[in-house]
Coordinates of C-alpha atoms and ligand atoms in Angstrom, one line a residue:
X1 CA 28.0 -10.3 -25.9
X2 CA 29.0 -7.9 -23.2
X3 CA 27.1 -7.6 -19.9
X4 CA 27.2 -5.1 -17.1
X5 CA 25.8 -6.0 -13.7
X6 CA 25.0 -3.2 -11.2
X7 CA 25.5 -4.0 -7.5
X8 CA 28.0 -5.4 -5.0
X9 CA 26.4 -8.2 -2.9
X10 CA 25.9 -11.9 -2.8
X11 CA 22.9 -11.5 -5.1
X12 CA 25.0 -9.8 -7.8
X13 CA 27.7 -12.6 -7.4
X14 CA 24.9 -15.2 -8.0
X15 CA 23.7 -13.2 -11.1
X16 CA 27.3 -12.9 -12.3
X17 CA 27.8 -16.7 -12.1
X18 CA 24.5 -17.4 -13.9
X19 CA 25.6 -14.9 -16.6
X20 CA 29.0 -16.6 -16.8
X21 CA 27.3 -19.9 -17.6
X22 CA 25.7 -18.4 -20.7
X23 CA 27.7 -19.4 -23.8
X24 CA 26.5 -16.2 -25.4
X25 CA 28.5 -14.0 -23.0
X26 CA 32.2 -13.3 -23.5
X27 CA 32.7 -10.3 -21.2
X28 CA 31.1 -9.4 -17.8
X29 CA 31.6 -6.1 -16.0
X30 CA 30.3 -5.4 -12.5
X31 CA 29.9 -2.0 -10.9
X32 CA 31.1 -1.8 -8.2
X33 CA 31.3 -5.5 -7.5
X34 CA 33.4 -7.1 -4.7
X35 CA 36.4 -9.4 -4.2
X36 CA 34.4 -12.6 -5.1
X37 CA 32.6 -11.1 -8.2
X38 CA 36.1 -10.1 -9.4
X39 CA 36.8 -13.8 -10.2
X40 CA 34.1 -13.9 -12.9
X41 CA 33.7 -10.2 -13.9
X42 CA 35.9 -7.1 -14.3
X43 CA 34.9 -4.9 -11.4
X44 CA 34.7 -1.2 -12.2
X45 CA 34.7 1.4 -9.3
X46 CA 31.4 3.2 -10.2
X47 CA 28.7 3.3 -7.5
X48 CA 25.2 2.0 -8.2
X49 CA 23.6 5.5 -7.9
X50 CA 26.1 7.1 -10.4
X51 CA 23.7 6.9 -13.3
X52 CA 25.7 9.3 -15.6
X53 CA 28.9 7.4 -15.1
X54 CA 27.3 4.0 -15.5
X55 CA 25.5 5.0 -18.7
X56 CA 28.8 6.5 -20.1
X57 CA 30.6 3.3 -19.2
X58 CA 28.0 1.1 -20.9
X59 CA 28.3 3.2 -24.1
X60 CA 32.1 3.4 -24.1
X61 CA 32.5 -0.4 -23.6
X62 CA 29.7 -1.4 -26.0
X63 CA 27.7 -3.2 -23.3
X64 CA 24.9 -5.1 -24.9
X65 CA 22.8 -5.6 -21.7
X66 CA 22.9 -4.1 -18.3
X67 CA 21.3 -6.0 -15.4
X68 CA 20.3 -3.9 -12.3
X69 CA 20.6 -6.1 -9.1
X70 CA 19.7 -3.5 -6.4
X71 CA 16.6 -1.7 -5.4
X72 CA 17.9 1.8 -4.9
X73 CA 18.9 2.5 -8.4
X74 CA 15.7 0.9 -9.8
X75 CA 13.5 3.1 -7.6
X76 CA 15.7 6.0 -8.5
X77 CA 15.0 5.6 -12.2
X78 CA 18.2 4.0 -13.6
X79 CA 16.3 2.1 -16.2
X80 CA 14.6 5.2 -17.6
X81 CA 18.0 6.8 -17.8
X82 CA 19.6 3.9 -19.7
X83 CA 16.6 3.7 -22.1
X84 CA 16.8 7.4 -22.8
X85 CA 20.4 6.8 -24.0
X86 CA 19.3 3.9 -26.2
X87 CA 20.9 1.3 -23.9
X88 CA 19.4 -2.2 -23.3
X89 CA 18.7 -2.7 -19.6
X90 CA 17.0 -5.4 -17.5
X91 CA 14.8 -4.1 -14.7
X92 CA 11.6 -2.1 -14.1
X93 CA 11.3 1.6 -15.0
X94 CA 10.8 4.1 -12.1
X95 CA 7.1 4.1 -12.5
X96 CA 7.0 0.3 -12.0
X97 CA 9.7 0.0 -9.4
X98 CA 7.4 1.9 -7.1
X99 CA 5.8 -1.5 -6.5
X100 CA 8.8 -1.9 -4.0
X101 CA 9.6 1.8 -3.5
X102 CA 6.2 2.6 -1.9
X103 CA 4.4 0.3 0.5
X104 CA 1.4 2.6 0.4
X105 CA 1.3 2.3 -3.4
X106 CA 1.6 -1.5 -3.4
X107 CA -1.1 -1.8 -0.7
X108 CA -3.5 0.4 -2.6
X109 CA -2.8 -1.6 -5.8
X110 CA -3.7 -4.8 -4.0
X111 CA -6.8 -3.4 -2.5
X112 CA -8.0 -2.0 -5.8
X113 CA -7.4 -5.2 -7.7
X114 CA -8.5 -7.7 -5.0
X115 CA -5.1 -9.3 -4.5
X116 CA -5.0 -11.0 -1.1
X117 CA -2.9 -9.0 1.5
X118 CA -3.2 -7.9 5.2
X119 CA -5.8 -5.3 6.0
X120 CA -4.2 -1.9 6.4
X121 CA -4.5 1.9 6.7
X122 CA -2.0 4.5 5.4
X123 CA -1.2 7.7 7.3
X124 CA 0.7 10.9 6.5
X125 CA 0.1 12.5 9.9
X126 CA 1.4 11.0 13.1
X127 CA -1.6 12.3 15.1
X128 CA -4.0 10.4 12.9
X129 CA -1.8 7.2 13.1
X130 CA -1.8 7.5 16.9
X131 CA -5.5 8.0 17.1
X132 CA -6.1 4.9 14.9
X133 CA -3.8 2.8 17.0
X134 CA -5.9 3.5 20.1
X135 CA -8.7 1.4 18.6
X136 CA -6.5 -1.2 16.8
X137 CA -5.9 -4.8 17.9
X138 CA -2.4 -5.9 18.9
X139 CA 0.0 -7.1 17.7
X140 CA 0.2 -4.7 14.8
X141 CA 2.7 -4.0 12.1
X142 CA 4.1 -0.5 11.2
X143 CA 5.8 0.0 7.9
X144 CA 7.7 3.0 6.7
X145 CA 6.5 3.7 3.2
X146 CA 9.8 3.9 1.3
X147 CA 13.0 1.9 1.1
X148 CA 14.7 1.4 4.4
X149 CA 17.3 -1.4 3.8
X150 CA 14.7 -4.0 4.8
X151 CA 14.6 -2.5 8.3
X152 CA 11.5 -0.2 8.0
X153 CA 9.1 -2.8 9.4
X154 CA 8.2 -2.8 13.2
X155 CA 6.1 -5.6 14.7
X156 CA 4.5 -4.1 17.9
X157 CA 3.0 -6.3 20.6
X158 CA 1.5 -3.5 22.8
X159 CA 0.0 -0.1 22.3
X160 CA 3.0 1.5 24.0
X161 CA 5.4 -0.2 21.5
X162 CA 3.2 0.9 18.6
X163 CA 3.1 4.5 19.8
X164 CA 6.9 4.5 20.2
X165 CA 7.1 3.1 16.6
X166 CA 5.1 5.9 15.2
X167 CA 7.4 8.4 16.8
X168 CA 10.5 6.5 15.5
X169 CA 9.2 6.3 11.9
X170 CA 7.2 9.5 11.5
X171 CA 8.6 12.0 13.9
X172 CA 12.3 11.1 14.6
X173 CA 12.5 9.9 11.0
X174 CA 14.7 6.9 11.8
X175 CA 14.3 5.8 8.2
X176 CA 14.5 9.3 6.8
X177 CA 12.0 10.4 4.2
X178 CA 10.9 6.7 3.9
X179 CA 8.8 7.5 7.0
X180 CA 6.8 10.5 5.6
X181 CA 4.0 8.0 5.0
X182 CA 3.4 5.0 7.1
X183 CA 1.3 1.9 6.6
X184 CA -0.3 0.3 9.6
X185 CA -1.1 -3.3 8.9
X186 CA -2.9 -6.3 10.4
X187 CA -0.4 -8.9 11.9
X188 CA -0.5 -12.1 10.0
X189 CA 0.8 -15.5 11.2
X190 CA 2.0 -18.4 9.1
X191 CA 5.0 -19.6 7.2
X192 CA 6.8 -17.2 4.9
X193 CA 7.8 -18.1 1.4
X194 CA 9.7 -16.0 -1.2
X195 CA 8.6 -16.5 -4.9
X196 CA 10.7 -14.8 -7.6
X197 CA 9.4 -14.3 -11.1
X198 CA 10.4 -12.9 -14.5
X199 CA 8.0 -10.4 -16.1
X200 CA 7.9 -8.8 -19.5
X201 CA 5.1 -6.3 -18.9
X202 CA 2.3 -8.8 -19.6
X203 CA 3.6 -12.4 -19.2
X204 CA 5.0 -13.8 -15.9
X205 CA 7.1 -16.9 -15.4
X206 CA 7.5 -18.2 -11.9
X207 CA 10.8 -19.4 -10.5
X208 CA 11.2 -22.1 -7.9
X209 CA 10.3 -21.0 -4.3
X210 CA 12.6 -20.3 -1.4
X211 CA 12.5 -19.7 2.3
X212 CA 14.5 -17.0 4.0
X213 CA 15.7 -16.8 7.7
X214 CA 15.5 -13.1 8.6
X215 CA 16.4 -13.1 12.3
X216 CA 20.0 -12.9 13.5
X217 CA 19.9 -15.8 16.0
X218 CA 18.9 -19.5 16.1
X219 CA 15.2 -20.2 16.7
X220 CA 14.3 -17.0 14.9
X221 CA 15.4 -14.9 17.8
X222 CA 17.3 -11.6 17.7
X223 CA 16.9 -8.6 15.4
X224 CA 15.8 -8.7 11.8
X225 CA 18.7 -8.8 9.2
X226 CA 19.0 -8.8 5.5
X227 CA 18.8 -12.6 5.7
X228 CA 21.0 -15.2 7.5
X229 CA 20.5 -18.0 5.0
X230 CA 17.8 -19.8 3.1
X231 CA 16.8 -22.8 1.0
X232 CA 15.0 -23.7 -2.2
X233 CA 12.5 -25.1 -2.9
X234 CA 10.2 -24.6 0.1
X235 CA 8.5 -27.9 0.9
X236 CA 5.6 -25.8 2.3
X237 CA 4.9 -24.2 -1.0
X238 CA 2.7 -27.0 -2.3
X239 CA 1.1 -27.5 -5.7
X240 CA -2.3 -26.4 -4.3
X241 CA -0.7 -23.1 -2.9
X242 CA 1.0 -22.6 -6.2
X243 CA -2.3 -23.0 -8.1
X244 CA -4.0 -20.5 -5.8
X245 CA -1.2 -17.9 -6.2
X246 CA -1.2 -18.2 -10.0
X247 CA -4.9 -17.6 -10.0
X248 CA -5.2 -14.8 -7.5
X249 CA -1.8 -13.1 -7.1
X250 CA 0.9 -13.4 -9.8
X251 CA -0.8 -12.6 -13.1
X252 CA -3.2 -10.3 -11.2
X253 CA -0.3 -8.2 -10.1
X254 CA 1.2 -8.0 -13.6
X255 CA -2.2 -7.1 -15.1
X256 CA -2.8 -4.5 -12.4
X257 CA 0.5 -2.8 -13.1
X258 CA -0.3 -2.8 -16.8
X259 CA -3.8 -1.4 -16.2
X260 CA -2.3 1.4 -14.1
X261 CA -0.1 2.4 -17.1
X262 CA 3.0 1.1 -15.3
X263 CA 3.9 -2.1 -17.2
X264 CA 6.5 -4.1 -15.1
X265 CA 9.6 -5.6 -16.8
X266 CA 12.2 -7.4 -14.7
X267 CA 11.9 -9.5 -11.6
X268 CA 9.0 -9.4 -9.2
X269 CA 9.7 -10.9 -5.8
X270 CA 6.5 -12.0 -4.0
X271 CA 7.0 -12.1 -0.2
X272 CA 4.1 -14.4 0.8
X273 CA 2.6 -15.4 4.1
X274 CA 0.9 -18.8 4.1
X275 CA -1.9 -18.0 6.5
X276 CA -4.8 -20.2 7.6
X277 CA -7.0 -18.3 5.2
X278 CA -4.7 -18.8 2.3
X279 CA -1.6 -17.1 0.9
X280 CA -1.3 -13.4 1.3
X281 CA 1.2 -10.9 -0.1
X282 CA 3.4 -9.4 2.7
X283 CA 5.5 -7.3 0.3
X284 CA 6.7 -7.0 -3.3
X285 CA 10.3 -6.4 -4.3
X286 CA 11.2 -5.2 -7.8
X287 CA 14.4 -7.3 -8.0
X288 CA 15.9 -10.7 -7.1
X289 CA 16.1 -11.4 -3.3
X290 CA 19.3 -11.5 -1.5
X291 CA 20.0 -14.4 -0.6
X292 CA 17.1 -15.9 -2.6
X293 CA 19.0 -15.5 -5.8
X294 CA 21.9 -17.5 -4.4
X295 CA 19.7 -20.6 -4.0
X296 CA 17.3 -20.2 -6.9
X297 CA 19.6 -19.2 -9.8
X298 CA 22.0 -22.2 -9.5
X299 CA 18.9 -24.5 -9.9
X300 CA 17.7 -22.8 -13.1
X301 CA 18.2 -24.7 -16.3
X302 CA 17.6 -21.9 -18.8
X303 CA 20.3 -19.5 -20.0
X304 CA 19.6 -16.4 -17.9
X305 CA 20.5 -14.1 -20.8
X306 CA 17.8 -15.7 -23.0
X307 CA 15.2 -15.2 -20.3
X308 CA 16.2 -11.6 -19.6
X309 CA 16.3 -10.6 -23.2
X310 CA 12.8 -12.1 -23.7
X311 CA 11.7 -9.9 -20.8
X312 CA 13.3 -6.8 -22.4
X313 CA 11.8 -7.6 -25.8
X314 CA 8.3 -8.5 -24.5
X315 CA 8.4 -12.2 -25.7
X316 CA 8.6 -14.0 -22.4
X317 CA 5.6 -16.2 -23.6
X318 CA 8.2 -18.0 -25.8
X319 CA 10.2 -19.1 -22.8
X320 CA 9.7 -22.4 -21.0
X321 CA 11.3 -21.7 -17.6
X322 CA 12.7 -24.8 -16.0
X323 CA 14.3 -25.7 -12.7
X324 CA 16.3 -28.8 -11.8
X325 CA 14.6 -31.3 -9.5
X326 CA 17.3 -30.7 -6.8
X327 CA 17.7 -28.4 -3.8
X328 CA 20.0 -25.7 -2.5
X329 CA 20.8 -24.4 1.0
X330 CA 22.7 -21.1 1.7
X331 CA 24.2 -20.4 5.1
X332 CA 25.4 -16.8 5.6
X333 CA 28.7 -16.3 7.4
X334 CA 28.4 -12.9 9.1
X335 CA 30.6 -10.7 11.2
X336 CA 29.7 -11.3 14.9
X337 CA 27.5 -8.4 16.1
X338 CA 25.7 -8.0 12.7
X339 CA 23.2 -6.3 12.2
X340 CA 23.9 -3.9 15.1
X341 CA 27.7 -3.3 15.2
X342 CA 30.6 -5.3 14.0
X343 CA 34.3 -5.0 13.0
X344 CA 35.6 -5.6 9.5
X345 CA 38.9 -5.8 7.6
X346 CA 39.8 -9.4 8.7
X347 CA 41.6 -11.7 6.2
X348 CA 39.5 -14.7 5.0
X349 CA 41.2 -18.1 4.6
X350 CA 40.1 -21.2 2.8
X351 CA 38.3 -19.7 -0.2
X352 CA 40.3 -21.9 -2.6
X353 CA 38.5 -24.9 -1.2
X354 CA 35.5 -24.0 -3.3
X355 CA 37.4 -23.8 -6.6
X356 CA 36.5 -26.4 -9.3
X357 CA 33.4 -27.7 -7.4
X358 CA 30.2 -27.3 -9.3
X359 CA 27.8 -28.2 -6.4
X360 CA 29.3 -25.7 -3.9
X361 CA 29.4 -21.9 -4.1
X362 CA 30.9 -19.3 -1.9
X363 CA 29.1 -16.1 -2.8
X364 CA 30.8 -12.9 -1.5
X365 CA 28.4 -10.5 0.1
X366 CA 30.8 -8.1 2.0
X367 CA 34.4 -8.6 1.0
X368 CA 37.2 -6.5 -0.6
X369 CA 40.9 -6.7 -1.4
X370 CA 43.1 -4.9 1.1
X371 CA 46.3 -3.0 0.1
X372 CA 48.3 -6.2 0.2
X373 CA 45.8 -7.9 -2.2
X374 CA 44.4 -10.2 0.5
X375 CA 40.6 -10.8 0.6
X376 CA 39.2 -9.3 3.8
X377 CA 35.8 -9.0 5.4
X378 CA 34.0 -5.8 4.4
X379 CA 30.5 -6.0 5.8
X380 CA 28.0 -7.5 8.2
X381 CA 27.1 -10.3 5.9
X382 CA 30.4 -11.6 4.5
X383 CA 29.9 -14.9 2.6
X384 CA 27.0 -17.0 1.5
X385 CA 28.1 -20.6 1.6
X386 CA 25.8 -22.6 -0.6
X387 CA 25.5 -26.2 -1.7
X388 CA 23.3 -28.1 -4.1
X389 CA 22.0 -31.6 -3.2
X390 CA 19.5 -34.1 -4.5
X391 CA 17.2 -33.0 -1.8
X392 CA 17.1 -30.4 1.0
X393 CA 18.6 -32.7 3.6
X394 CA 21.6 -33.5 1.5
X395 CA 22.1 -29.8 0.4
X396 CA 21.8 -28.7 4.1
X397 CA 24.5 -31.2 5.3
X398 CA 26.8 -30.2 2.5
X399 CA 26.3 -26.5 3.1
X400 CA 27.1 -26.8 6.8
X401 CA 30.1 -29.0 6.0
X402 CA 31.4 -26.2 3.7
X403 CA 31.0 -23.5 6.3
X404 CA 34.0 -25.1 8.0
X405 CA 36.2 -24.7 5.0
X406 CA 36.6 -20.9 5.4
X407 CA 37.6 -18.9 8.4
X408 CA 38.0 -15.2 9.5
X409 CA 38.0 -13.4 12.8
X410 CA 34.5 -13.0 14.4
X411 CA 32.9 -15.4 12.0
X412 CA 29.2 -16.0 13.0
X413 CA 26.4 -18.1 11.5
X414 CA 23.1 -19.5 12.5
X415 CA 23.2 -23.3 13.0
X416 CA 19.5 -23.9 12.2
X417 CA 19.2 -22.8 8.6
X418 CA 16.8 -25.2 6.9
X419 CA 15.9 -27.1 10.1
X420 CA 12.3 -26.4 9.2
X421 CA 12.6 -29.0 6.4
X422 CA 12.6 -31.7 9.1
X423 CA 9.0 -30.7 9.9
X424 CA 7.9 -30.9 6.3
Ligands
AMP501 P1 8.5 -6.7 4.6 O1 9.7 -5.9 4.3 O2 7.2 -6.1 4.3 O3 8.6 -8.1 4.0 O4 8.6 -7.1 6.1 C1 9.7 -7.7 6.7 C2 9.3 -8.8 7.6 O5 8.3 -8.4 8.6 C3 8.5 -9.9 6.8 O6 9.4 -10.8 6.2 C4 7.7 -10.6 7.9 O7 8.5 -11.5 8.6 C5 7.4 -9.4 8.8 N1 6.0 -8.9 8.4 C6 5.7 -7.9 7.5 N2 4.4 -7.7 7.4 C7 3.8 -8.5 8.3 C8 2.5 -8.8 8.7 N3 1.5 -8.1 8.2 N4 2.3 -9.7 9.7 C9 3.3 -10.4 10.2 N5 4.6 -10.2 9.9 C10 4.9 -9.3 8.9
LIG502 N1 15.9 -11.7 1.3 C1 14.9 -10.7 1.3 C2 15.2 -9.6 0.3 O1 16.0 -9.7 -0.5 O2 14.5 -8.5 0.5

């Protein structure tokens, strides 16, 4: 069969490699893809928001299944567009992708259906938000309602910071129209865990857990990023926690969406905080995490196409989702200065060291071919160096060893990805 993947980051590279492992697939396209994805898929220069061109391409090339990796096209309604053309597509429709696309929607949903989450209030007027903050306890969390490249969350320690945050989000519109509505949320403490799942509208199958490292610098210092590395499984996601989440969070979310007339098909990403009072939902995403996909997918035993087709056809209950009893660690090699300002266009050496090894992966996040056909850096996050091991310790040692195989100017990484496993 022929598969089209929409997106261009490390997540889409991980999806492409998982699709390539399926014996059912004989052709993979990726739009727009990157220099690493080009080694497993034919990259086509169509942007992820060019719905007309993507649908036309899928028809013309007799694509059997299109997989949407990114949030923007999902929230923008690409799935509805493909379905209207009679094309098979994996991902939520627009009315379900709102689970990620609007934080006010997801918070109201959790409140209505009793799904554990931080206490909150939503505001459409900055004056009301400011008045509320005068009486609120600090620290407090401000969230722009809409998509903001993972940057629309401000954690404020003082009233002054919070007031400045309201101005940034609602008045200066730092995150554009995403800030027309703002959620003000109770500050939670605990360990964070990412749990991905497959959903077919009514049934949910949980993938193995992962833990992300969002801050730029060692010791969780520096600004928030898209993610500097992660590992799977999380040793802090115990069986007891899993049981609680299955009972109170996962199926409850799927049932709530169905009850609202917004059946969810695709991947739900549960961003959880393991608080002293139990697990609470920090956020939902309507897609695989990046870099969560890079550590979770290589551990999955099932053929990803079987699972995705079961979601599209509403027969996920027939799938026994299984993960290997191993571990994976991903260390992101970034351009120094990310996420604030950085240079790009530097040639990358050593990529061939990963060829032919099935327990090491070098996912491309921000790379491209230059005019001379060399692979050069093309983003803040450049590569996701990942290794599998029998356990987290072994995977971590192997991943860090492999970060030395590749080089480029201004290469930067955190040195403490997965150090938390020593405390487990
Ligand atoms: P979100 O996009 O909602 O996941 O927020 C991004 C990051 O901000 C999360 O991964 C957490 O580290 C942090 N965060 C979000 N909400 C809260 C909260 N209520 N309390 C503490 N930290 C939070
Ligand atoms: N790694 C977090 C995300 O994909 O949103």
